Amino acid sequence: ITSPVAFDILPLKLHPFSKSTPTGLDCVGCKRRVSAPVITDGGLDKTALTDDVGSEEDLYEDFRSSTHRYGHPGGGGEQLAINELISDGSVVYAEALWDHVTMDDQELGFKAGDVIEVMDATNKEWWWGRILDSEGWFPASFVRLRVNQDEPMEDYPLKVEGGREEDSRRFGMGQTTKDQMRTNVINEIISTERDYIKHLKDICEGYIKQCRKRADMFTEEQLKTIFGNIEDIYRCQKKFVKALEKKFNKDHPHLSEVGSCFLEYQTEFQIYSEYCNNHPNACLELSRLAKVNKYVYFFEACRLLQKMIDISLDGFLLTPVQKICKYPLQLAELLKYTNPQHRDFKDVEAALNAMKNVARLINERKRRLENIDKIAQWQSSIEDWEGEDVLVRSSELIYSGELAKISHPQAKSQQRMFFLFDHQLVCCKKDLLRRDILYYKSRISMDDMEILDVEDGKDKDFNISVKNAFKLYCRDTEEVHLFCAKKPEQKQRWLKAFENERRQVQLDQETGFSITEVQKKQAMLNASKQHHAGKPKAVTRPYYEFLLRQKHPTLPSTLPQQQVFMLAEPKRKPSNFWQNISRLTPFRK
């Protein structure tokens, strides 16, 4: 009864209940898990894996939102002991570890620190309890049993800063100390990390090691697709756990200073980006192999030999994706219960921001990889394309629009559509009659270019008068390109876009972002298939759709969608072409 509670702070999933139990939906729309494996003595209680679980799919979904460690007294001898105490007339108290917010009349709402009288614990996941005059169901995983059940409620004080005690209560009940709450979070971080290391070890030794022995079934490329860089993650996490344990104060866990560990490893955690981006490919490959019986039997044999729980391989491989997203949640909870005077406060605060940035970086990289398909589709819609593919050097469309390009030596002005990607500026010409068709004309490498703002008036290099102009200048070759926008605000957007392009290139270099050759080739192959199977370009207009879906970081957020479209597709002046033709034709009515 005295075992501490470890709690999973991810959103939880609820399995169907009988009529006597609550629905499991709270007022913020989060689902709560109820059927869950219970850890006893470091191992999984397999009876918990079959109780209340309707199907293997339910079990898989339950596993996806868990980290395999709950630790609340939810079955076996401990639960039996609780019920025996209650049936003998003893009063059993539990302390709330987390807020339970609900609008269901049959559920009991409480705040972290409240003390609840447990009246019925026959159900593993939902207990019936009472706070003052309120009674209702509450999730067992949200509480832990008080260590000393004989301690009277009126003697249950709250420790506050300065060492004094204060009899502070909520709803008439006692409240646990902030230090105790911090202890719970620290223990949760340490225990889940140890479980996670065990999980990664099982995958690397139980699956990858066995797969490499079967060269007749798996190629190295296949294994890379299925498992990604999970072995690199395993090595990184082993070092991270050692660093955490060095900072862990076993005697007084609330004094542990773990924030610095997250700060130290924030850069190394970026390796999760590669894994998360590859994970959809892994699922597709496993789905393909699952249609062949010998692979199904092989993966099941690997699981049984490693003595892993009854979860499919794709379920195991989802855990690293969950893990990197869980760190900000754990750190936010730790910061909540860390006093500003605590030596770890500033490091935890900085670590929370750092891990949020890591999560944002991973999401941004995923978005960039999704964009390469759109870029490939855009290129396939361009007529007369010459030279290397855009994806050879670029992976992001920064900005696009129409400009007048002035060329030497006659200083001739030409209206062209320009597409600014990272590393290059692509120039296209609109078809004279069908303006939704573009022809490739040229491209300019941006890596060696300097952006020059040109004042309105006569330009010395080109010996012409210009307005809303700027230049691209290469010092090495003395190459000069002069451009003119129609309006001053359009010119400013282009100048800002060139700044963003350089910033994006620098960021990619700092974070090591790159697209593999396999990803580039696959994107171009997919675009080629869609292009040949689709409708004529004049009907589908893929490059305009591509433009409208792209982020334009230089555009004001308040700019209406119609104006954004006008920027992407400048309005044409009325043409007298057909009028002139009609005058010449001899076939008049």
Coordinates of C-alpha atoms in Angstrom, one line a residue:
I1 CA 0.0 0.0 0.0
T2 CA 3.0 2.3 0.5
S3 CA 4.4 2.0 -3.0
P4 CA 4.7 5.4 -4.7
V5 CA 2.8 6.3 -7.9
A6 CA 4.4 6.8 -11.3
F7 CA 2.1 8.6 -13.7
D8 CA 2.0 9.0 -17.4
I9 CA 1.2 12.6 -18.3
L10 CA 0.3 11.9 -21.9
P11 CA -3.4 12.1 -22.9
L12 CA -5.0 8.8 -21.9
K13 CA -7.4 6.5 -23.8
L14 CA -10.5 5.0 -22.2
H15 CA -11.8 1.5 -23.0
P16 CA -15.6 0.9 -22.9
F17 CA -17.0 0.6 -19.4
S18 CA -20.0 -1.1 -18.0
K19 CA -23.0 1.0 -17.0
S20 CA -21.8 1.3 -13.4
T21 CA -18.7 3.2 -14.4
P22 CA -18.2 6.7 -15.7
T23 CA -17.8 7.7 -19.3
G24 CA -14.2 8.8 -19.0
L25 CA -14.5 12.2 -20.8
D26 CA -13.5 15.3 -19.0
C27 CA -14.5 18.9 -19.7
V28 CA -11.3 19.6 -21.7
G29 CA -12.0 16.8 -24.1
C30 CA -9.1 14.5 -23.1
K31 CA -9.6 10.8 -22.9
R32 CA -8.3 8.8 -20.0
R33 CA -6.8 5.4 -20.2
V34 CA -8.3 2.8 -17.9
S35 CA -7.2 -0.6 -19.2
A36 CA -3.4 -0.6 -18.6
P37 CA -0.6 -2.9 -17.8
V38 CA 0.5 -2.7 -14.2
I39 CA 4.1 -2.9 -13.2
T40 CA 4.9 -5.2 -10.3
D41 CA 8.4 -5.8 -9.2
G42 CA 9.8 -4.4 -12.4
G43 CA 7.8 -6.6 -14.7
L44 CA 4.6 -6.4 -16.6
D45 CA 1.5 -8.0 -15.0
K46 CA 0.2 -9.8 -18.1
T47 CA -3.2 -10.4 -16.6
A48 CA -3.7 -6.6 -16.9
L49 CA -3.1 -6.9 -20.6
T50 CA -6.1 -9.1 -21.1
D51 CA -8.6 -7.7 -18.6
D52 CA -11.1 -5.3 -20.1
V53 CA -9.3 -5.3 -23.4
G54 CA -11.7 -6.0 -26.3
S55 CA -9.3 -6.7 -29.1
E56 CA -5.6 -6.6 -30.2
E57 CA -6.3 -3.2 -31.8
D58 CA -7.5 -1.8 -28.5
L59 CA -4.4 -3.1 -26.8
Y60 CA -2.2 -1.5 -29.5
E61 CA -4.0 1.8 -29.2
D62 CA -3.5 1.6 -25.4
F63 CA 0.1 0.9 -25.8
R64 CA 0.6 3.8 -28.2
S65 CA -0.4 6.3 -25.6
S66 CA 1.6 4.8 -22.8
T67 CA 5.1 4.3 -21.6
H68 CA 4.4 1.0 -19.8
R69 CA 4.7 2.4 -16.3
Y70 CA 1.8 3.4 -14.2
G71 CA 2.7 1.9 -10.8
H72 CA -0.6 2.7 -9.1
P73 CA -2.1 0.0 -6.9
G74 CA -4.3 -1.4 -9.5
G75 CA -4.6 -5.2 -9.1
G76 CA -3.2 -8.3 -7.5
G77 CA -2.4 -8.3 -3.8
E78 CA -2.3 -4.5 -3.2
Q79 CA -5.8 -4.0 -4.6
L80 CA -7.1 -6.9 -2.5
A81 CA -5.5 -5.4 0.6
I82 CA -7.2 -2.1 0.0
N83 CA -10.6 -3.7 -0.4
E84 CA -10.0 -5.8 2.8
L85 CA -9.2 -2.6 4.7
I86 CA -12.3 -0.9 3.5
S87 CA -14.5 -4.0 4.2
D88 CA -13.1 -4.2 7.7
G89 CA -14.4 -0.6 8.3
S90 CA -11.0 1.0 8.1
V91 CA -10.7 4.5 6.5
V92 CA -8.4 4.6 3.5
Y93 CA -7.0 7.9 2.3
A94 CA -5.3 8.7 -1.0
E95 CA -3.5 11.9 -2.0
A96 CA -4.2 13.5 -5.4
L97 CA -1.1 13.7 -7.5
W98 CA -2.8 15.5 -10.4
D99 CA -5.8 17.7 -11.0
H100 CA -8.9 15.8 -12.1
V101 CA -11.3 18.2 -13.9
T102 CA -14.7 16.8 -14.8
M103 CA -18.2 17.9 -15.6
D104 CA -19.7 14.4 -15.1
D105 CA -22.0 14.2 -12.1
Q106 CA -20.8 10.7 -11.3
E107 CA -17.1 11.7 -11.2
L108 CA -15.3 13.3 -8.3
G109 CA -13.3 16.4 -9.2
F110 CA -10.3 17.4 -7.2
K111 CA -7.0 19.4 -7.3
A112 CA -3.5 18.1 -6.9
G113 CA -2.8 17.8 -3.2
D114 CA -6.3 17.0 -2.1
V115 CA -6.9 14.0 0.2
I116 CA -9.7 11.6 -0.9
E117 CA -11.3 9.0 1.3
V118 CA -11.3 5.8 -0.8
M119 CA -14.7 4.0 -0.4
D120 CA -14.5 1.3 -3.1
A121 CA -11.5 0.0 -5.0
T122 CA -12.9 -3.1 -6.6
N123 CA -12.4 -1.7 -10.1
K124 CA -8.7 -1.5 -11.1
E125 CA -8.8 1.8 -12.9
W126 CA -11.7 3.7 -11.3
W127 CA -12.3 4.0 -7.6
W128 CA -15.2 5.5 -5.7
G129 CA -14.2 8.2 -3.2
R130 CA -15.4 11.1 -1.1
I131 CA -14.3 14.6 -0.3
L132 CA -16.5 16.2 2.3
D133 CA -20.0 15.8 1.0
S134 CA -19.0 15.0 -2.6
E135 CA -18.8 11.5 -3.8
G136 CA -17.9 10.0 -7.2
W137 CA -15.7 8.0 -9.4
F138 CA -12.1 9.1 -10.0
P139 CA -9.1 7.5 -11.9
A140 CA -6.9 5.5 -9.6
S141 CA -3.8 6.5 -11.5
F142 CA -4.3 10.1 -10.4
V143 CA -3.7 9.4 -6.7
R144 CA -1.4 7.5 -4.4
L145 CA -2.3 6.0 -1.0
R146 CA -1.1 7.8 2.0
V147 CA 2.0 6.2 3.6
N148 CA 0.6 6.4 7.1
Q149 CA -3.1 5.6 7.0
D150 CA -3.4 6.1 10.8
E151 CA -2.3 9.7 10.7
P152 CA -5.4 11.8 11.5
M153 CA -6.5 14.3 8.9
E154 CA -6.3 17.3 11.3
D155 CA -2.6 16.6 11.8
Y156 CA -1.8 16.6 8.1
P157 CA 0.2 19.8 7.7
L158 CA 1.5 21.6 4.6
K159 CA 5.2 22.5 4.5
V160 CA 5.8 26.0 3.1
E161 CA 9.0 27.9 2.3
G162 CA 11.0 28.9 5.3
G163 CA 10.5 25.5 7.0
R164 CA 7.4 26.4 9.0
E165 CA 4.2 24.3 8.8
E166 CA 0.9 25.7 7.8
D167 CA -2.4 23.9 8.2
S168 CA -3.6 24.7 4.7
R169 CA -6.5 22.7 3.4
R170 CA -8.6 22.6 0.3
F171 CA -12.3 21.4 0.7
G172 CA -11.4 20.7 4.3
M173 CA -8.7 18.2 3.4
G174 CA -5.0 18.3 3.8
Q175 CA -2.5 19.2 1.0
T176 CA 0.8 17.5 0.2
T177 CA 3.9 19.7 0.2
K178 CA 5.3 21.2 -3.0
D179 CA 8.5 19.2 -2.3
Q180 CA 6.5 16.0 -2.2
M181 CA 5.0 16.9 -5.6
R182 CA 8.4 17.6 -7.0
T183 CA 9.6 14.2 -5.7
N184 CA 6.8 12.5 -7.6
V185 CA 7.7 14.2 -10.8
I186 CA 11.4 13.5 -10.4
N187 CA 10.7 9.8 -9.7
E188 CA 8.5 9.7 -12.7
I189 CA 11.2 11.1 -15.0
I190 CA 13.8 8.7 -13.7
S191 CA 11.6 5.6 -13.8
T192 CA 10.2 6.2 -17.3
E193 CA 13.8 6.8 -18.6
R194 CA 14.9 3.5 -17.2
D195 CA 11.9 1.8 -18.8
Y196 CA 12.6 3.5 -22.1
I197 CA 16.2 2.3 -22.1
K198 CA 14.9 -1.3 -21.5
H199 CA 12.5 -0.8 -24.4
L200 CA 15.2 0.5 -26.8
K201 CA 17.5 -2.4 -25.8
D202 CA 14.7 -4.9 -26.5
I203 CA 14.2 -3.5 -30.0
C204 CA 17.9 -3.3 -30.9
E205 CA 18.8 -6.8 -29.5
G206 CA 15.5 -8.6 -29.9
Y207 CA 14.7 -7.4 -33.4
I208 CA 17.6 -5.7 -35.3
K209 CA 20.2 -8.2 -34.1
Q210 CA 18.0 -11.1 -35.3
C211 CA 17.1 -9.5 -38.6
R212 CA 20.8 -8.9 -39.5
K213 CA 21.3 -12.7 -39.1
R214 CA 18.7 -13.3 -41.8
A215 CA 20.3 -11.7 -44.9
D216 CA 18.0 -13.9 -47.0
M217 CA 15.0 -12.0 -45.6
F218 CA 16.2 -8.4 -45.0
T219 CA 18.6 -6.1 -46.8
E220 CA 20.4 -3.3 -45.0
E221 CA 18.3 -0.8 -46.8
Q222 CA 15.1 -2.5 -45.5
L223 CA 16.4 -2.5 -42.0
K224 CA 17.2 1.2 -42.3
T225 CA 13.7 1.9 -43.5
I226 CA 12.1 -0.2 -40.7
F227 CA 14.2 0.9 -37.7
G228 CA 15.6 4.2 -38.9
N229 CA 18.4 5.5 -36.6
I230 CA 16.9 3.9 -33.4
E231 CA 20.4 2.4 -32.6
D232 CA 21.8 6.0 -32.4
I233 CA 18.9 7.0 -30.2
Y234 CA 19.6 4.0 -27.9
R235 CA 23.3 5.1 -27.5
C236 CA 22.3 8.7 -26.9
Q237 CA 19.6 7.7 -24.3
K238 CA 22.0 5.5 -22.4
K239 CA 24.4 8.4 -21.9
F240 CA 21.4 10.7 -21.0
V241 CA 20.2 8.2 -18.3
K242 CA 23.6 8.1 -16.7
A243 CA 23.7 11.9 -16.5
L244 CA 20.3 11.9 -14.9
E245 CA 21.2 9.3 -12.3
K246 CA 24.3 11.3 -11.4
K247 CA 22.1 14.3 -10.6
F248 CA 19.4 12.1 -8.8
N249 CA 19.4 12.5 -5.1
K250 CA 18.1 9.2 -3.8
D251 CA 17.7 10.3 -0.2
H252 CA 15.9 13.6 -1.0
P253 CA 14.6 13.4 -4.6
H254 CA 13.1 16.9 -4.5
L255 CA 16.6 18.3 -4.2
S256 CA 17.7 16.6 -7.5
E257 CA 19.0 19.1 -10.1
V258 CA 18.1 17.4 -13.4
G259 CA 17.5 20.5 -15.6
S260 CA 21.2 20.8 -16.6
C261 CA 21.0 17.2 -18.1
F262 CA 18.3 18.3 -20.6
L263 CA 20.3 21.4 -21.5
E264 CA 23.4 19.3 -22.1
Y265 CA 21.7 16.9 -24.4
Q266 CA 19.3 19.2 -26.2
T267 CA 21.4 19.2 -29.4
E268 CA 21.8 15.4 -29.4
F269 CA 18.0 15.0 -29.1
Q270 CA 17.7 16.4 -32.6
I271 CA 18.6 12.9 -33.9
Y272 CA 14.9 12.2 -33.2
S273 CA 14.0 14.3 -36.2
E274 CA 15.4 11.7 -38.6
Y275 CA 13.6 9.0 -36.8
C276 CA 10.2 10.8 -36.7
N277 CA 10.5 11.7 -40.4
N278 CA 11.3 8.1 -41.3
H279 CA 8.5 6.5 -39.1
P280 CA 5.7 6.7 -41.8
N281 CA 8.0 4.8 -44.2
A282 CA 8.7 2.2 -41.5
C283 CA 4.9 1.7 -41.0
L284 CA 4.4 1.3 -44.8
E285 CA 7.3 -1.3 -45.0
L286 CA 6.0 -3.3 -42.0
S287 CA 2.5 -3.2 -43.5
R288 CA 3.9 -4.6 -46.7
L289 CA 5.8 -7.4 -44.9
A290 CA 2.8 -8.2 -42.7
K291 CA 1.1 -9.7 -45.8
V292 CA 3.8 -12.4 -46.0
N293 CA 3.4 -15.1 -43.3
K294 CA 7.1 -15.8 -42.8
Y295 CA 7.8 -12.2 -41.7
V296 CA 4.8 -12.3 -39.3
Y297 CA 6.1 -15.5 -37.7
F298 CA 9.7 -14.2 -37.7
F299 CA 8.8 -10.9 -35.9
E300 CA 6.6 -12.8 -33.4
A301 CA 9.5 -15.2 -32.7
C302 CA 11.8 -12.2 -32.0
R303 CA 9.3 -10.8 -29.5
L304 CA 8.9 -14.1 -27.7
L305 CA 12.7 -14.7 -27.5
Q306 CA 13.2 -11.3 -26.0
K307 CA 10.3 -11.8 -23.6
M308 CA 8.6 -8.6 -24.7
I309 CA 4.9 -7.9 -24.1
D310 CA 2.3 -8.8 -26.7
I311 CA 2.5 -5.8 -28.9
S312 CA 3.2 -5.7 -32.7
L313 CA 6.5 -4.3 -33.9
D314 CA 5.0 -1.1 -35.3
G315 CA 3.7 -0.4 -31.8
F316 CA 7.1 -0.7 -30.3
L317 CA 8.6 1.6 -32.9
L318 CA 6.1 4.3 -32.1
T319 CA 7.6 4.9 -28.6
P320 CA 10.5 7.1 -29.6
V321 CA 8.1 9.4 -31.4
Q322 CA 6.1 9.7 -28.2
K323 CA 9.1 10.1 -26.0
I324 CA 10.6 13.2 -27.6
C325 CA 7.1 14.9 -27.4
K326 CA 6.7 13.9 -23.8
Y327 CA 9.8 15.7 -22.5
P328 CA 8.2 19.2 -22.6
L329 CA 5.2 17.9 -20.7
Q330 CA 7.4 16.4 -17.9
L331 CA 9.5 19.5 -17.6
A332 CA 6.5 21.7 -17.5
E333 CA 5.2 19.6 -14.6
L334 CA 8.6 19.7 -12.9
L335 CA 8.7 23.5 -13.2
K336 CA 5.3 23.8 -11.7
Y337 CA 6.5 22.2 -8.5
T338 CA 9.9 23.8 -8.4
N339 CA 10.2 26.9 -6.1
P340 CA 11.9 29.9 -7.7
Q341 CA 14.5 29.7 -4.9
H342 CA 15.4 26.1 -5.8
R343 CA 18.9 25.7 -7.3
D344 CA 17.4 23.8 -10.2
F345 CA 14.7 26.4 -11.1
K346 CA 16.6 28.3 -13.8
D347 CA 17.9 25.2 -15.4
V348 CA 14.5 23.5 -15.5
E349 CA 13.0 26.7 -17.0
A350 CA 15.7 26.8 -19.6
A351 CA 15.4 23.1 -20.3
L352 CA 11.6 23.4 -20.9
N353 CA 12.2 26.1 -23.5
A354 CA 15.0 24.0 -25.0
M355 CA 12.9 20.9 -25.4
K356 CA 10.0 22.9 -26.8
N357 CA 12.4 24.2 -29.4
V358 CA 13.6 20.6 -30.2
A359 CA 10.0 19.6 -30.6
R360 CA 9.3 22.6 -32.9
L361 CA 12.5 21.8 -34.9
I362 CA 11.3 18.2 -35.4
N363 CA 7.9 19.4 -36.6
E364 CA 9.5 22.0 -38.9
R365 CA 11.7 19.3 -40.5
K366 CA 8.7 17.1 -41.0
R367 CA 6.9 19.9 -42.7
R368 CA 9.9 20.5 -44.9
L369 CA 10.1 16.9 -46.0
E370 CA 6.4 17.0 -46.8
N371 CA 7.0 20.1 -48.9
I372 CA 9.5 18.3 -51.2
D373 CA 6.7 16.4 -52.8
K374 CA 4.9 19.7 -53.6
I375 CA 8.1 21.2 -55.0
A376 CA 8.6 18.1 -57.2
Q377 CA 5.0 18.4 -58.5
W378 CA 5.6 22.1 -59.2
Q379 CA 8.7 21.4 -61.2
S380 CA 6.9 18.7 -63.2
S381 CA 4.4 21.3 -64.3
I382 CA 7.1 23.6 -65.8
E383 CA 7.6 23.3 -69.6
D384 CA 11.1 23.0 -71.1
W385 CA 12.9 22.4 -67.8
E386 CA 16.7 22.4 -68.1
G387 CA 19.5 21.4 -65.8
E388 CA 19.3 19.7 -62.4
D389 CA 16.2 19.3 -60.4
V390 CA 15.2 22.0 -57.8
L391 CA 15.5 19.4 -55.0
V392 CA 19.2 18.8 -55.7
R393 CA 19.9 22.1 -53.9
S394 CA 16.6 23.3 -52.4
S395 CA 13.8 22.1 -50.1
E396 CA 11.8 25.2 -49.3
L397 CA 9.9 27.8 -51.4
I398 CA 10.6 31.2 -49.7
Y399 CA 8.7 33.6 -51.9
S400 CA 7.4 34.0 -55.5
G401 CA 6.0 36.8 -57.7
E402 CA 6.3 38.7 -60.9
L403 CA 9.2 41.1 -61.6
A404 CA 10.6 43.0 -64.5
K405 CA 14.1 41.6 -65.3
I406 CA 16.5 44.0 -67.1
S407 CA 19.3 42.5 -69.1
H408 CA 22.5 43.7 -70.6
P409 CA 23.5 45.0 -73.1
Q410 CA 20.4 46.5 -74.6
A411 CA 18.9 47.0 -71.1
K412 CA 15.8 45.2 -72.4
S413 CA 13.0 44.7 -69.8
Q414 CA 11.2 41.4 -69.6
Q415 CA 8.2 40.4 -67.3
R416 CA 9.0 37.1 -65.6
M417 CA 7.7 34.9 -62.8
F418 CA 10.4 34.3 -60.1
F419 CA 10.4 31.6 -57.5
L420 CA 12.9 32.0 -54.6
F421 CA 14.0 28.8 -53.1
D422 CA 16.8 28.3 -50.6
H423 CA 20.0 28.5 -52.5
Q424 CA 18.5 29.5 -55.9
L425 CA 16.1 31.8 -57.7
V426 CA 14.2 30.2 -60.6
C427 CA 13.0 32.3 -63.5
C428 CA 10.0 31.3 -65.7
K429 CA 8.0 32.9 -68.5
K430 CA 4.2 32.8 -68.8
D431 CA 2.7 31.4 -72.0
L432 CA 1.4 34.2 -74.3
L433 CA -2.1 32.7 -74.6
R434 CA -2.5 30.3 -71.8
R435 CA -1.2 32.2 -68.8
D436 CA -1.4 29.2 -66.4
I437 CA 1.5 27.5 -68.3
L438 CA 5.1 28.4 -67.4
Y439 CA 8.2 27.9 -69.4
Y440 CA 11.6 27.5 -67.7
K441 CA 14.1 30.3 -68.7
S442 CA 17.0 30.4 -66.2
R443 CA 18.1 30.2 -62.6
I444 CA 20.5 32.2 -60.3
S445 CA 22.5 30.7 -57.5
M446 CA 21.9 32.8 -54.4
D447 CA 24.9 31.5 -52.4
D448 CA 27.4 34.0 -54.0
M449 CA 24.9 36.9 -54.5
E450 CA 24.7 40.1 -52.7
I451 CA 21.4 42.0 -52.5
L452 CA 21.7 45.7 -53.4
D453 CA 18.8 48.2 -52.8
V454 CA 18.6 50.6 -55.8
E455 CA 17.3 54.1 -55.4
D456 CA 14.7 55.4 -57.8
G457 CA 16.3 57.3 -60.7
K458 CA 18.9 56.7 -63.3
D459 CA 21.0 53.5 -62.8
K460 CA 24.7 53.9 -63.7
D461 CA 25.4 50.3 -64.6
F462 CA 22.4 50.0 -67.0
N463 CA 22.1 53.7 -67.9
I464 CA 18.4 53.7 -67.6
S465 CA 15.8 55.2 -65.2
V466 CA 14.4 52.7 -62.7
K467 CA 11.8 52.6 -60.0
N468 CA 11.2 50.1 -57.2
A469 CA 14.5 48.4 -58.2
F470 CA 17.1 46.1 -56.6
K471 CA 20.1 44.2 -57.8
L472 CA 21.7 40.8 -57.4
Y473 CA 25.5 41.2 -57.5
C474 CA 28.2 38.6 -57.5
R475 CA 31.6 40.0 -56.4
D476 CA 33.6 37.0 -57.8
T477 CA 32.3 37.2 -61.4
E478 CA 31.0 40.8 -61.3
E479 CA 27.7 39.4 -62.6
V480 CA 24.8 41.9 -62.1
H481 CA 21.0 41.3 -62.3
L482 CA 18.6 44.2 -62.2
F483 CA 15.0 43.7 -61.2
C484 CA 12.0 46.1 -60.9
A485 CA 8.8 45.6 -58.9
K486 CA 5.5 47.3 -59.8
K487 CA 5.0 48.8 -56.3
P488 CA 7.3 49.9 -53.4
E489 CA 5.7 47.3 -51.1
Q490 CA 6.4 44.5 -53.5
K491 CA 10.0 45.5 -53.6
Q492 CA 10.2 45.5 -49.8
R493 CA 8.6 42.0 -49.7
W494 CA 11.3 40.7 -52.1
L495 CA 14.1 42.3 -50.0
K496 CA 12.7 40.7 -46.9
A497 CA 12.4 37.4 -48.7
F498 CA 16.1 37.4 -49.7
E499 CA 16.9 38.0 -46.0
N500 CA 14.7 35.0 -45.1
E501 CA 16.4 32.9 -47.7
R502 CA 19.9 33.5 -46.2
R503 CA 18.5 33.0 -42.7
Q504 CA 17.0 29.6 -43.7
V505 CA 20.2 28.5 -45.3
Q506 CA 22.2 29.4 -42.2
L507 CA 19.7 27.6 -39.9
D508 CA 19.9 24.4 -42.1
Q509 CA 23.6 24.5 -41.8
E510 CA 23.5 24.9 -38.0
T511 CA 20.9 22.2 -37.4
G512 CA 22.3 19.8 -40.1
F513 CA 19.1 19.6 -42.0
S514 CA 19.4 17.7 -45.3
I515 CA 17.3 15.6 -47.7
T516 CA 18.6 12.2 -48.6
E517 CA 19.1 11.2 -52.2
V518 CA 16.5 8.5 -51.8
Q519 CA 13.9 11.0 -50.6
K520 CA 14.7 13.3 -53.6
K521 CA 14.4 10.6 -56.2
Q522 CA 11.2 9.2 -54.6
A523 CA 9.6 12.7 -54.7
M524 CA 10.5 13.2 -58.3
L525 CA 9.3 9.7 -59.2
N526 CA 5.9 10.3 -57.5
A527 CA 5.5 13.7 -59.3
S528 CA 6.3 12.1 -62.6
K529 CA 3.7 9.4 -62.1
Q530 CA 1.0 12.0 -61.1
H531 CA 1.9 14.2 -64.0
H532 CA 1.5 11.5 -66.6
A533 CA -1.7 10.1 -65.0
G534 CA -3.3 13.5 -64.4
K535 CA -5.2 16.0 -66.5
P536 CA -3.6 18.6 -68.8
K537 CA -1.6 21.3 -67.1
A538 CA -4.0 24.0 -68.2
V539 CA -6.8 22.3 -66.2
T540 CA -5.0 21.2 -63.1
R541 CA -2.9 24.4 -62.7
P542 CA -0.7 22.6 -60.1
Y543 CA 1.8 25.5 -59.7
Y544 CA -0.9 27.9 -58.6
E545 CA -2.2 25.4 -56.1
F546 CA 1.3 25.0 -54.8
L547 CA 1.7 28.7 -54.4
L548 CA -1.4 29.2 -52.5
R549 CA -0.6 26.4 -50.0
Q550 CA 2.9 27.7 -49.2
K551 CA 3.7 29.9 -46.3
H552 CA 4.7 33.5 -47.3
P553 CA 6.7 34.6 -44.2
T554 CA 7.0 38.1 -45.6
L555 CA 3.3 38.7 -46.0
P556 CA 1.4 40.4 -43.1
S557 CA -0.8 38.0 -41.3
T558 CA -3.8 40.4 -41.8
L559 CA -3.6 40.3 -45.6
P560 CA -6.8 38.9 -47.0
Q561 CA -6.6 35.7 -49.0
Q562 CA -7.7 37.5 -52.2
Q563 CA -4.7 39.8 -51.9
V564 CA -2.4 36.9 -51.3
F565 CA -3.8 35.3 -54.5
M566 CA -3.2 38.6 -56.4
L567 CA 0.5 38.5 -55.3
A568 CA 0.9 34.9 -56.5
E569 CA -0.9 35.6 -59.8
P570 CA -0.6 39.3 -60.8
K571 CA -3.5 40.7 -62.6
R572 CA -3.1 41.0 -66.4
K573 CA -3.8 44.1 -68.4
P574 CA -6.6 43.7 -71.1
S575 CA -5.2 42.5 -74.3
N576 CA -6.2 43.8 -77.8
F577 CA -4.9 40.7 -79.5
W578 CA -8.2 39.2 -80.5
Q579 CA -9.6 42.5 -81.5
N580 CA -6.7 43.0 -83.9
I581 CA -7.2 39.5 -85.3
S582 CA -10.9 40.1 -85.9
R583 CA -10.1 43.1 -88.0
L584 CA -8.0 41.1 -90.3
T585 CA -10.2 38.1 -90.8
P586 CA -12.2 37.9 -94.0
F587 CA -14.9 35.8 -92.4
R588 CA -17.3 38.4 -91.0
K589 CA -21.0 38.0 -90.4

